[in-house]
């Protein structure tokens, strides 16, 4: 008896803790409902756990939150940022920011796997950064940073045999370390890549593991959220009480002028001092030969278009410029950017995606860019001029014509000069 008691004292607490974890993770009750305060915080947090999870995104998209999909430009929260303007002027929508440094098309495709149902028939805004479209595509470590098994679990549960979208997504996932992070999921991904159905065992595993991942999401996704609501509120205080585009443009010009006084590039003072000044000499002509016209990102981007089509989502695409003065200093080719614009718009327009705000040639406008590649001040106002009426007014039901050839290496390597120019006004 003494031995049994001693063993219980040693192992009992461990067994109880393990049992508690199992019950907590697998209990079917829906105790993981998100608090509204956390939804509001998540909408502007840009935190990785928001990308990885489902709970907060689903709760937000069930309301009047609209996904603003992009990358690091969404963190430039000056007073003219979409989240500030929508809150200040009580728009009938609120941006839900899905973008941070390193997020690209593939990240967003898998992140949206956890929220397709809630987005069906709705609108989204996508900011397409030309810098995504480098020859090698997304960096492995950046994809891993925003990846979760919950995303892949949801993707696999919906994947169908002989589906070009699923096969390409599986192929790309297997090319990245994340695709091999779970042996059972990896075996299922391999089958999807091959265009064959999952086994009954794999379907059972996905159902059980999905419950586990959902409970983990319920428990942990609402922890450690960055709270940027104070920044949004501070931006609101700067704005006039009534929305007036010309007044806002004057204010943006004044603010931009006052915050770009220590350099000749029109870059925000703080950014220039911290990121550019220490290396400015080394960056002269450093971007000669940079190219955004080829690579796997064009096919990764097609995953998003396919996803939008299947869920009857109406997106607006914003194509931002590069700071023109900075581009000339570093040798970045404006002709190359124009060819990128031509290629990506061909991919969009030939498939029926016609809501496009093309700003690629606006990089020479004063106070349009906050730094070298990120929108700011008057740039955000230009975005708002297009996005506000798009989101506030009803749009015609889109008619898409998805073309699977955009998943091929032939398209990735396609010379933009050989593509018909379908851009408005060209």
PDB file of C-alpha atoms in Angstrom, residues 6 9 44 60 73 89 128 146 156 180 201 226 243 293 307 355 379 382 414:
ATOM      1  CA  UNK A   6       4.102   6.696  -3.244  1.00  0.00           C
ATOM      2  CA  UNK A   9       1.972  10.769  -5.333  1.00  0.00           C
ATOM      3  CA  UNK A  44      -5.692  45.356 -36.483  1.00  0.00           C
ATOM      4  CA  UNK A  60     -14.974  38.705 -37.730  1.00  0.00           C
ATOM      5  CA  UNK A  73       2.286  47.908 -45.993  1.00  0.00           C
ATOM      6  CA  UNK A  89     -16.023  58.009 -40.485  1.00  0.00           C
ATOM      7  CA  UNK A 128      -0.505  42.992 -54.633  1.00  0.00           C
ATOM      8  CA  UNK A 146       2.641  31.905 -40.565  1.00  0.00           C
ATOM      9  CA  UNK A 156      -7.003  18.362 -47.100  1.00  0.00           C
ATOM     10  CA  UNK A 180       6.883  17.644 -43.992  1.00  0.00           C
ATOM     11  CA  UNK A 201      -7.857   6.174 -42.436  1.00  0.00           C
ATOM     12  CA  UNK A 226      -0.846  42.818 -30.412  1.00  0.00           C
ATOM     13  CA  UNK A 243     -15.148  63.305 -44.381  1.00  0.00           C
ATOM     14  CA  UNK A 293       8.220  39.376 -64.054  1.00  0.00           C
ATOM     15  CA  UNK A 307     -10.309  30.308 -54.128  1.00  0.00           C
ATOM     16  CA  UNK A 355     -11.944  45.512 -59.973  1.00  0.00           C
ATOM     17  CA  UNK A 379      -1.106  56.879 -51.186  1.00  0.00           C
ATOM     18  CA  UNK A 382      -5.775  57.050 -53.278  1.00  0.00           C
ATOM     19  CA  UNK A 414       6.090  33.891 -69.855  1.00  0.00           C
TER      20      UNK A 414
END
